[in-house]
Coordinates of C-alpha atoms in Angstrom, one line a residue:
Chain O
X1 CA 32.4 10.3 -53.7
X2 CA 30.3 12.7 -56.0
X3 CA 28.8 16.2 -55.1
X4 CA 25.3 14.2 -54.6
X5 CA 26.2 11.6 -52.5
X6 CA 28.1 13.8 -50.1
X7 CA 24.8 15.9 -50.0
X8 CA 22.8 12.6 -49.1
X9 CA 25.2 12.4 -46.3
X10 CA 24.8 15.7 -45.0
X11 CA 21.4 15.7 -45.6
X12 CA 20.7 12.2 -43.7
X13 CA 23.5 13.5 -41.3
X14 CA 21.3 16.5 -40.6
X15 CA 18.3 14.3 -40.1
X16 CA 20.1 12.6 -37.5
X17 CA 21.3 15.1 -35.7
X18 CA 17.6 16.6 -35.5
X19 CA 16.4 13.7 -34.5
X20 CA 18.9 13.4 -31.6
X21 CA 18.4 17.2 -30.5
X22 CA 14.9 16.5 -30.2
X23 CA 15.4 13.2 -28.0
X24 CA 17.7 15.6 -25.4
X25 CA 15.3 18.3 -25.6
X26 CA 12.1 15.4 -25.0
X27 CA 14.6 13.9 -22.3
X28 CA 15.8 16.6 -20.5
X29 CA 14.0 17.8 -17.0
X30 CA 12.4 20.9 -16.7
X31 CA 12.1 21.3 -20.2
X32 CA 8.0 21.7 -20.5
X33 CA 5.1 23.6 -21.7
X34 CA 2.0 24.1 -19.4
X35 CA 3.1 21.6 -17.2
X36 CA 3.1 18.8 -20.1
X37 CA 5.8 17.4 -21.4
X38 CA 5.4 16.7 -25.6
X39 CA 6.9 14.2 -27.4
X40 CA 9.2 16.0 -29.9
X41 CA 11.0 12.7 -31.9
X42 CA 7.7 11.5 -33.1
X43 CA 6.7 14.3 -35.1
X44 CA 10.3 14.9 -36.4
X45 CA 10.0 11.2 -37.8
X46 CA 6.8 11.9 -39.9
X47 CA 8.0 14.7 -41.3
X48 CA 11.4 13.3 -42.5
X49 CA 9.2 10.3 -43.4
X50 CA 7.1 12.6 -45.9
X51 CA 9.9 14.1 -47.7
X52 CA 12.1 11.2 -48.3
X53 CA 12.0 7.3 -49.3
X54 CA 10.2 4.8 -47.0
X55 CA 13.2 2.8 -46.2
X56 CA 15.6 6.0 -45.6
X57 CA 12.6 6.9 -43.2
X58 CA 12.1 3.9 -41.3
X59 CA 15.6 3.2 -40.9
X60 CA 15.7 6.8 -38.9
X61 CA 12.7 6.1 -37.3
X62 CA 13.9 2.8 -35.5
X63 CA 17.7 5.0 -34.7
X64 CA 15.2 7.6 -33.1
X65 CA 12.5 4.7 -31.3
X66 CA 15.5 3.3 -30.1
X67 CA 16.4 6.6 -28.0
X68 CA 13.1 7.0 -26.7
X69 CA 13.0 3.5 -25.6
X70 CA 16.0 3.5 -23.5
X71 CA 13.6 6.8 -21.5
X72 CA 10.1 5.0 -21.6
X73 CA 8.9 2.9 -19.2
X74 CA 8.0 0.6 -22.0
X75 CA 9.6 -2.7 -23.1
X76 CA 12.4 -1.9 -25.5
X77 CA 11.8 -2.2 -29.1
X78 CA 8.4 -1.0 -28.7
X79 CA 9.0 2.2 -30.0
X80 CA 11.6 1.6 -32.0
X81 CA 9.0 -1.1 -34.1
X82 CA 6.3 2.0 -33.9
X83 CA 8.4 4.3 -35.0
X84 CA 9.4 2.1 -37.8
X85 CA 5.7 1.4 -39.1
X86 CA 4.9 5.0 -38.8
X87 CA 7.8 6.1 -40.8
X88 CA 7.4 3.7 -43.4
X89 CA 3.6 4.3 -43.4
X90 CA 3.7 7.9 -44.1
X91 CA 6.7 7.1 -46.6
X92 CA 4.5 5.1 -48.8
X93 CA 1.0 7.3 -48.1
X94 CA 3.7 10.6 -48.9
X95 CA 5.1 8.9 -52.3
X96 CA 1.9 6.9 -54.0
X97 CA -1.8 8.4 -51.8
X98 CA -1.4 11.7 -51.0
X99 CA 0.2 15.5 -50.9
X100 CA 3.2 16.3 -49.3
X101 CA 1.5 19.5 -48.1
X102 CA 1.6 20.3 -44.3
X103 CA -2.4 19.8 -43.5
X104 CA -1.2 15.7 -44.6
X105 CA 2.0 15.7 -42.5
X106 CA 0.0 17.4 -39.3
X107 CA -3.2 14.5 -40.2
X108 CA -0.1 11.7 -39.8
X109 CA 1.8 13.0 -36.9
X110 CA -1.6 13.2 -35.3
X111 CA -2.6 10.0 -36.0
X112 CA 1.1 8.3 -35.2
X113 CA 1.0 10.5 -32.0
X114 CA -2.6 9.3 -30.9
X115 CA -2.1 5.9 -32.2
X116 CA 1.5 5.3 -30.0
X117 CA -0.5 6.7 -27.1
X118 CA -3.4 4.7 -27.5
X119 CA -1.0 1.7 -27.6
X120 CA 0.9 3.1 -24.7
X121 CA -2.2 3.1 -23.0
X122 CA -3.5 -0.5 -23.3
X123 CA -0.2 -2.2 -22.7
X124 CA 0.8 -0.4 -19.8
X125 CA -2.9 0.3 -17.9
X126 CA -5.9 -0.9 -19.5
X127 CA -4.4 -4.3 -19.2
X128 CA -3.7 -4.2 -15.7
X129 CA -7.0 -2.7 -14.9
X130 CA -5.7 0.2 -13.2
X131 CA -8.3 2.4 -11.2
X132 CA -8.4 6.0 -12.9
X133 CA -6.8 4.6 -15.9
X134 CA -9.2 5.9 -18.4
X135 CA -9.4 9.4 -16.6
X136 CA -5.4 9.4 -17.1
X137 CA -5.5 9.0 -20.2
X138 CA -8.0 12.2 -21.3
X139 CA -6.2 14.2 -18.5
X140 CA -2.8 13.7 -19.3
X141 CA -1.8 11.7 -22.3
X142 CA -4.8 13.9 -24.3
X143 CA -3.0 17.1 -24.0
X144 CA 0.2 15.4 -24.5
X145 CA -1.1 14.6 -28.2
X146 CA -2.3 17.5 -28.9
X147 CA 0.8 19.8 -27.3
X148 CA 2.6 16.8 -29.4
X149 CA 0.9 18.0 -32.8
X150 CA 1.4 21.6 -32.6
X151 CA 5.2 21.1 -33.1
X152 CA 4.8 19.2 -36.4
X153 CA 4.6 22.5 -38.3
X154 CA 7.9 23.4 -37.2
X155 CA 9.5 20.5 -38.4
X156 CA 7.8 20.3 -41.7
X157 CA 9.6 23.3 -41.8
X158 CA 13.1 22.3 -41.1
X159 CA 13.1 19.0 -42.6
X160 CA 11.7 21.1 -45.9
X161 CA 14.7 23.4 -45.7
X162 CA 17.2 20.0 -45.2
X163 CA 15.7 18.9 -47.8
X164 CA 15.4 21.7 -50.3
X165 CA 19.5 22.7 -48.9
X166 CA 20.6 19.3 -49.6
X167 CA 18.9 18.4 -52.8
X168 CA 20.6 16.3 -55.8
X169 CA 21.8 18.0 -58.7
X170 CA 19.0 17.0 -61.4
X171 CA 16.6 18.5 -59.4
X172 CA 18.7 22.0 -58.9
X173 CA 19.0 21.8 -62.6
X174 CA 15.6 21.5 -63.3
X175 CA 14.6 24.8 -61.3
Chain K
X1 CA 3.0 1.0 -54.4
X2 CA 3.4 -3.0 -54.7
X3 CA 6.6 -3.1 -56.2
X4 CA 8.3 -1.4 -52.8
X5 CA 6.9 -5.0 -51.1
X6 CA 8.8 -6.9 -53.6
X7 CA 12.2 -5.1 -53.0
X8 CA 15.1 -5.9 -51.5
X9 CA 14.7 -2.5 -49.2
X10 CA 11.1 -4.2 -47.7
X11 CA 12.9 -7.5 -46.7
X12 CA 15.2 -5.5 -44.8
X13 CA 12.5 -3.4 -42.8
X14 CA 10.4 -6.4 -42.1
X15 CA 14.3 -8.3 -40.8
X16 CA 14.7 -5.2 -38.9
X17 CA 11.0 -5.7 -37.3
X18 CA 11.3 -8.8 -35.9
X19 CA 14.7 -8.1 -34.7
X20 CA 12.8 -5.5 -32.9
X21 CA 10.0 -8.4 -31.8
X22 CA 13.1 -10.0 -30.1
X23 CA 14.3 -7.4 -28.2
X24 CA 10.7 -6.7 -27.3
X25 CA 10.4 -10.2 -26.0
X26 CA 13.9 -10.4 -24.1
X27 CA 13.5 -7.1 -22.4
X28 CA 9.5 -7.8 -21.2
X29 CA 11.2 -11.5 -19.6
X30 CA 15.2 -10.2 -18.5
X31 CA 14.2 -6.4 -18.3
X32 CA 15.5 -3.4 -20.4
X33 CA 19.2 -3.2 -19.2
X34 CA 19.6 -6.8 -20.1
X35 CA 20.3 -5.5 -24.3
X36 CA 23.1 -4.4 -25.8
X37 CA 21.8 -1.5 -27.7
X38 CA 19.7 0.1 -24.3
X39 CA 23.2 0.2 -22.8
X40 CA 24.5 1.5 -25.9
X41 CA 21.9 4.1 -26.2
X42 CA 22.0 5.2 -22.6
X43 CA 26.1 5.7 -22.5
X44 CA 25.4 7.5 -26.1
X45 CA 22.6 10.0 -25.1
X46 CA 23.6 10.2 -20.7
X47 CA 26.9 13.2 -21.4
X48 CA 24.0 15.2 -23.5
X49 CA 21.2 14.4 -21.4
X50 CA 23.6 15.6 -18.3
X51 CA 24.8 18.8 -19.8
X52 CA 21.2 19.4 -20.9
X53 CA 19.7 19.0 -17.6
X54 CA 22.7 21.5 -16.2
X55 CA 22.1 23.8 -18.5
X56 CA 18.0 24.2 -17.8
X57 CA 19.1 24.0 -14.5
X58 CA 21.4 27.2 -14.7
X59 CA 18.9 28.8 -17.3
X60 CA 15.8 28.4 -14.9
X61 CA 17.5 29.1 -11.7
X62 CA 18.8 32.6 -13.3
X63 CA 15.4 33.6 -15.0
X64 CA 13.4 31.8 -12.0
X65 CA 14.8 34.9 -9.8
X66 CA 13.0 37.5 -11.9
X67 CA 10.2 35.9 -12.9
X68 CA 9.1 33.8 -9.9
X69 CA 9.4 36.2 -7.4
X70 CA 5.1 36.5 -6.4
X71 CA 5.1 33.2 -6.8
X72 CA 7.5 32.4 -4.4
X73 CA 6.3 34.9 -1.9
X74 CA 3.4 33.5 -2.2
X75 CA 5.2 29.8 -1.7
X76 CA 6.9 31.1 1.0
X77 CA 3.8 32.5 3.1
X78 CA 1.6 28.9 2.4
X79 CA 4.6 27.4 3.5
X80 CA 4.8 29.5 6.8
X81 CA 1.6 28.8 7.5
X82 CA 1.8 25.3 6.9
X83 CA 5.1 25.0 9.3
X84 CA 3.3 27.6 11.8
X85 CA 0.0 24.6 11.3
X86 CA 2.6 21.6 12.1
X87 CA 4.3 23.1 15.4
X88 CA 1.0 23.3 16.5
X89 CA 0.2 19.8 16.0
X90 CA 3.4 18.4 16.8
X91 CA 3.5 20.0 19.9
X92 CA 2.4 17.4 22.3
X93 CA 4.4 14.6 20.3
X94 CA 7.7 14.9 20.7
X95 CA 8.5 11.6 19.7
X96 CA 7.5 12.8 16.2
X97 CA 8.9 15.8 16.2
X98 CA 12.0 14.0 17.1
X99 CA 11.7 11.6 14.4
X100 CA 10.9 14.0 12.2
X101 CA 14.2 16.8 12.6
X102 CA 16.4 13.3 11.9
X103 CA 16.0 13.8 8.1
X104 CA 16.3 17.0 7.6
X105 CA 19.4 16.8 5.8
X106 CA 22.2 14.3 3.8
X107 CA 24.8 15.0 7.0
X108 CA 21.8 14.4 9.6
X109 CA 21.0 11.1 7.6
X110 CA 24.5 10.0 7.1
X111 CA 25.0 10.6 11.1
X112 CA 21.9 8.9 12.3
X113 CA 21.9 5.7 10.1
X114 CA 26.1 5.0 10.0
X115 CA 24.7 1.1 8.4
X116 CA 23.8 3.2 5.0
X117 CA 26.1 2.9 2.2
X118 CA 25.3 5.9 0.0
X119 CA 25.8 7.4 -3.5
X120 CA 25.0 10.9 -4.5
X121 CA 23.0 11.3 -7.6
X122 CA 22.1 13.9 -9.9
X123 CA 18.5 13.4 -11.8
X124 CA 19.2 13.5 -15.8
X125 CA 16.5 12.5 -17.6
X126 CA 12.5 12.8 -16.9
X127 CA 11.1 11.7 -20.2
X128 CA 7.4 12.3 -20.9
X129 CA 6.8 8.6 -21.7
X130 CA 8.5 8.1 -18.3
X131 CA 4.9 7.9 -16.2
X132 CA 4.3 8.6 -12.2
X133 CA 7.4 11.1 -12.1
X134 CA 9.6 7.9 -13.1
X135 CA 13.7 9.7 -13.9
X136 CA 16.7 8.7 -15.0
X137 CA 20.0 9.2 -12.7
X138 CA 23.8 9.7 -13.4
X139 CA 24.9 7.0 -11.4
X140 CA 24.9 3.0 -12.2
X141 CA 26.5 -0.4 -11.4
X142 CA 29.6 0.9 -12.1
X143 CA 28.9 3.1 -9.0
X144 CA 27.5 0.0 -6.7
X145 CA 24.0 1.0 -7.9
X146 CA 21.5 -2.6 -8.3
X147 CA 18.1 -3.2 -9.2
X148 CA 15.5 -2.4 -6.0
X149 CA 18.2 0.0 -3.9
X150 CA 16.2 2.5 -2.4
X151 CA 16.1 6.3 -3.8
X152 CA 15.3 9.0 -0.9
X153 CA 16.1 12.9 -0.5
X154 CA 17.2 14.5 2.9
X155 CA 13.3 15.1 2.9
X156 CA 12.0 11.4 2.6
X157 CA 11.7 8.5 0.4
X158 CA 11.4 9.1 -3.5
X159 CA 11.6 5.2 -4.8
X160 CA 13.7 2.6 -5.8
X161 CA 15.4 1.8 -8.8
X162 CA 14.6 -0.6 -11.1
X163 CA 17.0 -1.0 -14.2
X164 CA 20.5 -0.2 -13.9
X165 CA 23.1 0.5 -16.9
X166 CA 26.8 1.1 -16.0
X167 CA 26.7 4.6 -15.7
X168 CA 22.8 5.3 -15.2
X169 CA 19.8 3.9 -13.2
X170 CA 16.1 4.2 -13.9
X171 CA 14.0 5.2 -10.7
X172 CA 10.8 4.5 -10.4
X173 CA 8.6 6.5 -7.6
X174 CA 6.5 5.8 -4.9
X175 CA 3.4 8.0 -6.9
X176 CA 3.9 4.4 -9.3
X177 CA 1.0 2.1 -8.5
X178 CA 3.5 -1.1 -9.3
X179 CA 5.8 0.5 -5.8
X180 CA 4.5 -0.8 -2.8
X181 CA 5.9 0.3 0.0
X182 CA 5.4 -1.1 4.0
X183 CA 4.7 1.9 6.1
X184 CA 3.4 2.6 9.4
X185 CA 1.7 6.2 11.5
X186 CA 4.3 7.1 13.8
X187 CA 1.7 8.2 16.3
X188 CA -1.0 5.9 15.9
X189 CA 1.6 2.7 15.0
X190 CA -1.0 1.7 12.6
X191 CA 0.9 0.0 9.7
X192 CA -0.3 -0.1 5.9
X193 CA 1.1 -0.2 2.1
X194 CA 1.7 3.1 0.5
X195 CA 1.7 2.7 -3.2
X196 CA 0.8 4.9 -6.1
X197 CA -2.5 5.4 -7.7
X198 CA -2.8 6.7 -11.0
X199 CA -5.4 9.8 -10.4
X200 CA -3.4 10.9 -7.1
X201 CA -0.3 10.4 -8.9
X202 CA -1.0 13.8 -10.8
X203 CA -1.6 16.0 -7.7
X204 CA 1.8 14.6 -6.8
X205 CA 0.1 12.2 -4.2
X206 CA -0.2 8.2 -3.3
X207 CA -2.1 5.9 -1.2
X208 CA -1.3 4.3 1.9
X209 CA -4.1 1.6 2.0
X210 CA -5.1 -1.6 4.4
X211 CA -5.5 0.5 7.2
X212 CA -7.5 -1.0 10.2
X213 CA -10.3 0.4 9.9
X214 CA -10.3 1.0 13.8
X215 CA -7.2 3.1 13.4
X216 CA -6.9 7.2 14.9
X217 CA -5.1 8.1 12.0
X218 CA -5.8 11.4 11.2
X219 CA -4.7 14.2 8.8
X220 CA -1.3 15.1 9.2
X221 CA 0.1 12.5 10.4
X222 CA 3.7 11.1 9.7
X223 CA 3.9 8.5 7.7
X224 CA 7.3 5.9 8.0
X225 CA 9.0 3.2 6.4
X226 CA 8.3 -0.3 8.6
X227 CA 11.4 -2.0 7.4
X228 CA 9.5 -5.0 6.6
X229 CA 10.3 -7.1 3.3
X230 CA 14.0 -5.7 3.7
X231 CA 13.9 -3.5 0.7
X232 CA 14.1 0.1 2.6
X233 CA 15.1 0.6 5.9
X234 CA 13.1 1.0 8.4
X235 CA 12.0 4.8 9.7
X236 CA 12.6 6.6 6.1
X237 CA 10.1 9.6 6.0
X238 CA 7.6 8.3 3.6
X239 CA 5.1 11.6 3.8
X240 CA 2.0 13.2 5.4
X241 CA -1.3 11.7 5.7
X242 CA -3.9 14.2 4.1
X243 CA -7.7 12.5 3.6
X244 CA -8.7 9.5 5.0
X245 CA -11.5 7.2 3.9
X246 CA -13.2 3.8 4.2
X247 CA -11.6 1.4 1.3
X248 CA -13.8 0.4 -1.3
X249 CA -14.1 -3.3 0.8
X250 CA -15.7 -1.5 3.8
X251 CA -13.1 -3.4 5.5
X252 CA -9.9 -1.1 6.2
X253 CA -9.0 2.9 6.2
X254 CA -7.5 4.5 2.7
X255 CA -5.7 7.8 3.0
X256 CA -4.2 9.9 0.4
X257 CA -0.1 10.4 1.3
X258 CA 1.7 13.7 0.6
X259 CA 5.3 12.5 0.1
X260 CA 7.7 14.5 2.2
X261 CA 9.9 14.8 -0.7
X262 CA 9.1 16.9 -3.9
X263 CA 9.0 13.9 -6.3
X264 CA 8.1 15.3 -9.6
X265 CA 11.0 18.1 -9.4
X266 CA 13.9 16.6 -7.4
X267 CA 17.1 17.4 -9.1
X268 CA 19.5 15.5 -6.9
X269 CA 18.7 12.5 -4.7
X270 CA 20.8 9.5 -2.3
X271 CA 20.8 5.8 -3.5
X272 CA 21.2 3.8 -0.2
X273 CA 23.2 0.9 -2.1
X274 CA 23.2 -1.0 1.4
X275 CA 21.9 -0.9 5.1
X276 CA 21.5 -3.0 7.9
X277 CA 18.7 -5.4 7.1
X278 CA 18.7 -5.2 3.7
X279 CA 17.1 -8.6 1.9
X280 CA 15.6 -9.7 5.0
X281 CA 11.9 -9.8 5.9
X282 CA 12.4 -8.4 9.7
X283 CA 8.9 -9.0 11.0
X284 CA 9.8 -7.8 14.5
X285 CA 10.7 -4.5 12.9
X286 CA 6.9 -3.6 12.6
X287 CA 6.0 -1.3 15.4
X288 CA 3.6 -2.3 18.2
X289 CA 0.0 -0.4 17.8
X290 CA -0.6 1.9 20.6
X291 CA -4.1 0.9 20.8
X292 CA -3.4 -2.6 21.0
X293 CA -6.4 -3.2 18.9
X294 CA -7.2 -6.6 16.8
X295 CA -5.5 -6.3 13.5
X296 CA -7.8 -6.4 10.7
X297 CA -5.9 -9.2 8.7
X298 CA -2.8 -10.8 9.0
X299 CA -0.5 -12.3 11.0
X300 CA 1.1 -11.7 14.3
X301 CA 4.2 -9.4 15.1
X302 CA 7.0 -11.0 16.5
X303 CA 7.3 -8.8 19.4
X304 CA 4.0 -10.3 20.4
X305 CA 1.7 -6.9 19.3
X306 CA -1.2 -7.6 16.8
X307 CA -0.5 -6.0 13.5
X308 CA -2.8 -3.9 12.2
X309 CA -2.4 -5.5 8.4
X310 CA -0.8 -8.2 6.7
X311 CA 3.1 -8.5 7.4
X312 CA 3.9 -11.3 4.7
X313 CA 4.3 -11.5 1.0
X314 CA 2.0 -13.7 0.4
X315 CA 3.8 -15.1 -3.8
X316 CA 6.7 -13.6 -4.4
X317 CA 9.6 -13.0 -7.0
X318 CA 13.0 -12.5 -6.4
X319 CA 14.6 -9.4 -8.0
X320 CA 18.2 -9.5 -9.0
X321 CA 19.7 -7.9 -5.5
X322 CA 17.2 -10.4 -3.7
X323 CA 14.6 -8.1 -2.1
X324 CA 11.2 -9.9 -2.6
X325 CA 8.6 -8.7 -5.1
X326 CA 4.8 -8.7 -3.8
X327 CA 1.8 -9.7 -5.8
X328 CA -0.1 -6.4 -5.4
X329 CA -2.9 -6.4 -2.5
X330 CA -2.1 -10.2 -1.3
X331 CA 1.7 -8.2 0.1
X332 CA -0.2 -6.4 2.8
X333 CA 2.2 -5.0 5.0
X334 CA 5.5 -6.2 3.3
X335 CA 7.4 -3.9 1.1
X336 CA 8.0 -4.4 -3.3
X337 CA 9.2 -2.9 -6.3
X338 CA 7.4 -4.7 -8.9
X339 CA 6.9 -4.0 -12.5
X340 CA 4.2 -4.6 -14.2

């Protein structure tokens, strides 16, 4: 095993490890701001999607949808498959569309967060035509999104730093 | 950008996706405990998620004394008032008063209903995708836990479960509009559904609808499992009655519930894996009406009184531990835990 591919491992090990921290944290009661619970993995995912390849970035995303399906009241695999289009999305907009500056990363998680919600939403209410449903979803899964976003900065941070910590040795040698 | 969708790497990911279609499609038909990998994930993440939970538990309960104290002084005087409120009202019914000092705690329980078969459990997970206050708990078939056992505290009913791993169990509340549960007033005898509905759910509240519109149900009153459908047992504190209003039909009462227990923060709970009754419909359970008025619809009571609602299950599915499922507003009367 060479010096770089024992940094990919601690690197992707790191990314998993995050990942899982912020599934306990997400899982665990009590744990809440305002009264709303966010949902921590999702933004984690986008991040580590827009600082490494698509397919290191989905595979993660599914280990990490997997978690949160086994807590959601969802079928499984639905967030596990969400996760995994995200990921790979935001992979492939991060290496051939746009910057992998933090205004793009918080635009994605945003958009993942509100999209997954929005899906939430129609398969688990609108269908059914629950009464209130549309009120439930400004009231409560609205500030969910937004509480949601405002943690993407602080994982663009740490994924930056497991990146930048574990980086191969071309790049080092090129600063 | 094309030449990722020619790679090896993209025929993977799209394998991996319908893989995920699968399990999608097996757990919306056999339910999520049914897979392999939701098994695996729950005994991976339940030993963090427990020593999580414990150690916010520890953390809030030390800081909660410093920080907490006005506001639970404050708790404490609303809820002397409310007590001093309740004696007063509960003064001339002794019957209910009676009914309602049986549940005041686990030993009380255990002594009064000696046909329970219980099992402690400790609350470890409360996701945020987890709607209507649903949680995960530490126990599981390994434990005698099955799908549909009911979920109660020493202060009334919480909800049943509804997916079971070996060493966990999913519980979804009565605040869920899919948990339809047969209740009747314990002064009145007017019987109903309590079930969740999705604004009330986030003031902590449900419903109990398909009163008879006759009914002297009032605020305050005590509400109680009937028994009927054989998926709780009968007489489980379900809550208070707080606001009371024609249904949208014109045809029956609707009152908001209060549950007895404190759903949205109960840390520890009772699974009642068995109790006399359980599976069977028990129609002569339901309580006579002390009006003896017509029932608005529905059949008759064995005992001979006139229900106030609906008793039967009009369709229903079988779960796995064989308590039948209601189709929503056709199941007056009759208890469910359906999922949507």
């Amino acid at each position: 095993m060479t010096r770089d591919d024992l940094r990919n491992l601690m690197k992707y090990g790191s990314y998993v490890l995050l990942l899982f921290f912020s599934y306990i944290l997400q899982a665990t009661p009590g744990i809440e701001l305002f009264g709303i619970k966010p949902m921590l993995v999702l933004p984690a995912c986008i991040c580590i999607a827009f600082l490494e390849d698509e397919f290191s970035a989905g595979l993660l995303g599914v280990f990490a949808g997997i978690f949160c399906d086994f807590s959601s009241d969802t079928v499984f695999g639905f967030n596990a498959l969400l996760f995994l289009l995200f990921c790979v999305g935001a992979g492939l907009a991060a290496e051939y569309a746009v910057r992998r500056s933090l205004i793009n990363v918080m635009l994605f998680s945003l958009a993942a967060v509100f999209l997954r919600a929005g899906l939430e939403y129609v398969f688990s209410f609108a269908l059914y035509h629950y009464e209130g449903s549309a009120a439930y979803f400004y009231t409560v899964m609205g500030p969910e999104i937004v509480l949601t976003s405002v943690f993407t900065p602080l994982y663009f941070l740490l994924t930056k730093l497991v990146h930048h910590r574990f980086r191969p040795s071309s790049e080092r040698e090129q600063l | 950008m094309q030449k990722f969708f020619k790679t090896k790497k993209f025929y993977v990911l799209c394998g991996i996706a319908v893989l995920l279609c699968a399990f999608m499609i097996r757990s919306a038909i056999e339910g999520n405990s049914a897979l392999l990998i939701s098994r695996l994930a729950g005994g991976i993440s339940r030993p963090f998620l427990e020593a999580s939970a414990n150690f916010t538990d520890a953390l809030s309960g030390f800081f909660s004394k410093y920080f907490k104290t006005a506001e639970v002084y404050e708790e404490n005087e609303a809820l002397q008032e409310q007590i001093r409120d309740l004696q007063e009202q509960l003064v001339d019914y002794e019957s209910v008063k009676r009914e309602n000092e049986q549940y005041k705690d686990y030993l009380g329980l255990r002594e009064e209903n000696p046909d329970y078969d219980f099992e402690t459990a400790s609350v470890i997970g409360r996701d945020s995708t987890g709607r209507f206050a649903s949680f995960t708990i530490d126990r599981g078939s390994s434990n005698g836990i099955a799908i549909a056992d009911p979920v109660i505290t020493a202060d009334g009913l919480v909800g049943l479960v509804w997916e079971v791993g070996p060493t966990w169990a999913r519980v979804r509340t009565i605040l869920d509009s899919s948990v339809e549960v047969g209740a009747y007033d314990i002064r009145t005898r007017d019987s109903g559904i309590v079930s969740g509905d999705i604004l009330l759910s986030e003031k902590g509240m449900c419903q109990m609808v398909s009163l008879p519109r006759d009914s002297g149900a009032s605020a305050g009153d005590l509400i109680v499992t009937s028994g009927i459908g054989g998926v709780f047992p009968k007489n489980l504190v379900v809550g208070t009655l707080s606001e009371i209003s024609l249904s949208g039909s014109g045809l029956s009462l609707t009152a908001s519930v209060t549950p007895a227990a404190d759903i949205a923060s109960v840390t520890d709970v009772l699974v009642i894996k068995s109790f006399r009754g359980q599976g069977e419909e028990n129609f002569s359970s339901l309580p006579e009406t002390s009006s003896g008025a017509e029932a608005s619809s529905g059949a008759e009571a064995s005992s001979g009184a006139e229900a106030s609602s609906g008793m039967e299950a009009s369709s229903g599915t079988e779960t796995s531990s064989g308590a039948e499922i209601s189709s929503g507003a056709e199941a007056s009367g009759a208890e469910s835990g359906a999922a949507p």
